[in-house]
mmCIF file of C-alpha atoms in Angstrom:
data_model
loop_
_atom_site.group_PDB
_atom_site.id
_atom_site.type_symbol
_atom_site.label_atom_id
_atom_site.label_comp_id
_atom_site.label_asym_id
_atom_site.label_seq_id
_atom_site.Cartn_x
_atom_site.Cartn_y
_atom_site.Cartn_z
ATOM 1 C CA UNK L 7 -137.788 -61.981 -228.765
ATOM 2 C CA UNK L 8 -139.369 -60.946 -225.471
ATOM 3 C CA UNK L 9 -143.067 -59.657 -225.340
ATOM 4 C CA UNK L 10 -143.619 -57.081 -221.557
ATOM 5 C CA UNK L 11 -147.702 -57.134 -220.842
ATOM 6 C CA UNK L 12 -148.227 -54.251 -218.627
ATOM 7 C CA UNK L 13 -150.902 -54.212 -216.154
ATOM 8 C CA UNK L 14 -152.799 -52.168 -213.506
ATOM 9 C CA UNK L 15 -153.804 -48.889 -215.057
ATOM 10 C CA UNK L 16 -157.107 -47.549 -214.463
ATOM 11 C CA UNK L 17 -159.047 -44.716 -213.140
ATOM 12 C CA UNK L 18 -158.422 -42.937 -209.662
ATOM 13 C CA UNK L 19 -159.406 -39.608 -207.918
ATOM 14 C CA UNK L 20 -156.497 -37.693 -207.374
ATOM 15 C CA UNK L 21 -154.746 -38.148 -204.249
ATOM 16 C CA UNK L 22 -155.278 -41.913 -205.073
ATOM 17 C CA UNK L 23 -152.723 -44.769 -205.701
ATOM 18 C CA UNK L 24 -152.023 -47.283 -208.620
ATOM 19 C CA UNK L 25 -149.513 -50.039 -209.058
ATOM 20 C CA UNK L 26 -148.663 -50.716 -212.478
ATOM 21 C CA UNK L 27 -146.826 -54.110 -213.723
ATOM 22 C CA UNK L 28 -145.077 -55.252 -216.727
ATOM 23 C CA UNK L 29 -143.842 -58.852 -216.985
ATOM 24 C CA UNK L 30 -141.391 -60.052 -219.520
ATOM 25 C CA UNK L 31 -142.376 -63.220 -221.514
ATOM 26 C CA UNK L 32 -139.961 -64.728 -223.797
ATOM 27 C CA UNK L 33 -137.011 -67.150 -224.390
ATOM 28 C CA UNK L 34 -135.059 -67.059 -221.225
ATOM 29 C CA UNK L 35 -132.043 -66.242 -222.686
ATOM 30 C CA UNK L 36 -133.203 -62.917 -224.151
ATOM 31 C CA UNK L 37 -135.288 -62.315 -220.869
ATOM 32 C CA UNK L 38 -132.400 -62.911 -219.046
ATOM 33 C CA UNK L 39 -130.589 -60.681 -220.874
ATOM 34 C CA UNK L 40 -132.760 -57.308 -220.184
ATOM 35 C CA UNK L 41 -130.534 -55.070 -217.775
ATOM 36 C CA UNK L 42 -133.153 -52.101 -217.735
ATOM 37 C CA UNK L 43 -136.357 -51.701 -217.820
ATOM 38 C CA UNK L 44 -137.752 -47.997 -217.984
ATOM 39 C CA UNK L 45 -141.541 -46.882 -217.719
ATOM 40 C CA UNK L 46 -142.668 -44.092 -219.917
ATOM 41 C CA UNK L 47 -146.083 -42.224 -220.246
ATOM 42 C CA UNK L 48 -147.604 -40.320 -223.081
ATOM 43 C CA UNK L 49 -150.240 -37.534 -222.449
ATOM 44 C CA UNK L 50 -152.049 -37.037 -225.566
ATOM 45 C CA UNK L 51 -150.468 -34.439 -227.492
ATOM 46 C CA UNK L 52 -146.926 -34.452 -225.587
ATOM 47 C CA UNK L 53 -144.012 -36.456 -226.375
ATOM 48 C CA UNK L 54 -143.223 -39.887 -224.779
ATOM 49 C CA UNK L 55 -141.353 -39.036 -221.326
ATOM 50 C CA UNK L 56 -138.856 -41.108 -218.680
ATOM 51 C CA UNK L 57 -140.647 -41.581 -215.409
ATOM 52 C CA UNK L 58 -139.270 -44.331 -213.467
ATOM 53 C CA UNK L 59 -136.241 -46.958 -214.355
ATOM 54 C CA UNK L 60 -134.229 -49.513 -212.917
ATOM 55 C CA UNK L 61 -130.910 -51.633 -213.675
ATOM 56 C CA UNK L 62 -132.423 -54.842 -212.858
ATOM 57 C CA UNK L 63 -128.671 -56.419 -211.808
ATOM 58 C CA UNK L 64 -127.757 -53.758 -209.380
ATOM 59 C CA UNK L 65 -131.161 -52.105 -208.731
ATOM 60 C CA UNK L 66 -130.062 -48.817 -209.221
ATOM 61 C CA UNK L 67 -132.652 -46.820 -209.921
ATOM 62 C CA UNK L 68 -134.085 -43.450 -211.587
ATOM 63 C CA UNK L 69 -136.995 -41.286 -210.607
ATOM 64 C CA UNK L 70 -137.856 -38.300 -212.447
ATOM 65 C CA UNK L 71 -138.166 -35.099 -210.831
ATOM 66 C CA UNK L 72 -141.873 -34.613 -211.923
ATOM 67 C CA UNK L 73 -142.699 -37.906 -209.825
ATOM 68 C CA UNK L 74 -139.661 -37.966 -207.616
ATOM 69 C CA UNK L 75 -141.455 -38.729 -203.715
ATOM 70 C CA UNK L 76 -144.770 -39.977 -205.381
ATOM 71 C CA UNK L 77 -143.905 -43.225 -207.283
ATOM 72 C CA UNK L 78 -141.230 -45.756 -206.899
ATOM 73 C CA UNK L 79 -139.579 -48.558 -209.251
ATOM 74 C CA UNK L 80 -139.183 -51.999 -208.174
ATOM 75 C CA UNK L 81 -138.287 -55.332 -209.801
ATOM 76 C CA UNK L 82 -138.747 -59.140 -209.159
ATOM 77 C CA UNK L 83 -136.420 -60.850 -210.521
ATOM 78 C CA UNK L 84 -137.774 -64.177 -210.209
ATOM 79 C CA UNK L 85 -141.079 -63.256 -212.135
ATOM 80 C CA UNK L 86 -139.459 -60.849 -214.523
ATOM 81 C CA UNK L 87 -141.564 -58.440 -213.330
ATOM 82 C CA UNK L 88 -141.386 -54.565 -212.901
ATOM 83 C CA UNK L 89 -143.652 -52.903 -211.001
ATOM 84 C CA UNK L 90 -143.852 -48.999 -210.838
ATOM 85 C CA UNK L 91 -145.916 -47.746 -207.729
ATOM 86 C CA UNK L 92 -147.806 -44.549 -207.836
ATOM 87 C CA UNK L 93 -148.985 -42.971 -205.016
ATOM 88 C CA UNK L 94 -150.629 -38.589 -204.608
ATOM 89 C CA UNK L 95 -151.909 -39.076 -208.178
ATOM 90 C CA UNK L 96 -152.162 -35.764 -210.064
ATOM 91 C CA UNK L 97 -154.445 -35.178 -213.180
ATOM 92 C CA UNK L 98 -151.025 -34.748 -214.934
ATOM 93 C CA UNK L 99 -149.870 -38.211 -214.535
ATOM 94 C CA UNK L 100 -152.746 -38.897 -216.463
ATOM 95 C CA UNK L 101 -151.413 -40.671 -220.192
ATOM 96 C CA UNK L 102 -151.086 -44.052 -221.316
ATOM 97 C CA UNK L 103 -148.152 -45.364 -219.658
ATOM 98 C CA UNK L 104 -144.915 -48.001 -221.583
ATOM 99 C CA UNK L 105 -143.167 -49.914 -220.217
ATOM 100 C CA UNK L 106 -139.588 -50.520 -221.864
ATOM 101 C CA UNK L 107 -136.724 -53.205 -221.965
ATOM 102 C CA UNK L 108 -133.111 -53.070 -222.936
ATOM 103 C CA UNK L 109 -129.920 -55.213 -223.464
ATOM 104 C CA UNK L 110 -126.670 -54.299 -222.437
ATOM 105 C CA UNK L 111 -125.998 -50.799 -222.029
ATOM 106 C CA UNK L 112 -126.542 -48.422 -219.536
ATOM 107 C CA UNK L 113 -129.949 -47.613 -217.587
ATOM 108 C CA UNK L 114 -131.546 -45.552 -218.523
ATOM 109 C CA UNK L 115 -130.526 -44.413 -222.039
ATOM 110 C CA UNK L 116 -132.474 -42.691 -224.428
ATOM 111 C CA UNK L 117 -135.934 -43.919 -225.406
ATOM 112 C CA UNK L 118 -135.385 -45.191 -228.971
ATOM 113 C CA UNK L 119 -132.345 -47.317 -227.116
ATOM 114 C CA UNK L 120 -134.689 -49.768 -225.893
ATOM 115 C CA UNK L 121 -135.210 -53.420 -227.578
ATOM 116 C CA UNK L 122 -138.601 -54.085 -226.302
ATOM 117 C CA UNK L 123 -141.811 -52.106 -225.771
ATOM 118 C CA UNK L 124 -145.204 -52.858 -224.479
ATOM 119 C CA UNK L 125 -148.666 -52.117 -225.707
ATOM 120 C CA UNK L 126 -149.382 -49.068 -222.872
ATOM 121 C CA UNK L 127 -151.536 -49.139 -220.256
ATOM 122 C CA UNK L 128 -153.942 -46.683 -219.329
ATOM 123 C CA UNK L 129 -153.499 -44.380 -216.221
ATOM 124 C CA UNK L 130 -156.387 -41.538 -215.515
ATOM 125 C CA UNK L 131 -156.650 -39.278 -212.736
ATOM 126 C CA UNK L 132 -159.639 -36.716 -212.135
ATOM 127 C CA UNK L 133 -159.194 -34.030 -209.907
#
């Protein structure tokens, strides 16, 4: 079983910049066996979208359009740690914001493909 705590979300003036993280915490044979972690965000009354993910072997990445030049995926390894810097905030990035592991596979897959979840963090930007 592996438990992700995500951190970092708060409130910021648009134009401002946040840096979200999400460790893993677990056995280290099921935390070393997460190949992608993906974070999501959920604006209340809209379904749970992809915004950032990254194969943690190869560090490929994916950005999606809507935040594409804004924020940026990285991973540490060592701390099993992803961290998903946002930077130009936009009152639409405001939602509460997942982050996501999965096993095997391909990154990223669909949402309900993912083994692990975290609680959500809150992200909110006034304009």
């Amino acid at each position: 079983q592996v438990h992700l705590v995500e951190s970092g979300g708060g409130s910021v003036q648009a134009g401002g910049s946040l840096r979200l993280s999400c460790a893993a915490f677990g056995h280290s044979y099921s935390v070393n066996s997460i190949s992608c972690m993906h974070w999501f965000r959920q604006a209340p009354g809209k379904e749970r979208e992809g915004v950032a993910a990254i194969s943690t072997g190869g560090g490929n990445t994916f950005i999606a359009d809507s935040v594409k030049g804004r924020f940026t995926i990285s991973h540490d390894n060592a701390k099993n740690t992803v961290y998903l810097q946002m930077n130009s905030l936009k009152a639409e990035d405001t939602a509460v914001y997942y982050c996501a592991a999965g096993t095997g596979g391909y990154c990223p897959r669909p949402l309900a493909q993912y083994n692990y979840w975290g609680q959500g963090t809150q992200v909110t930007v006034s304009s």
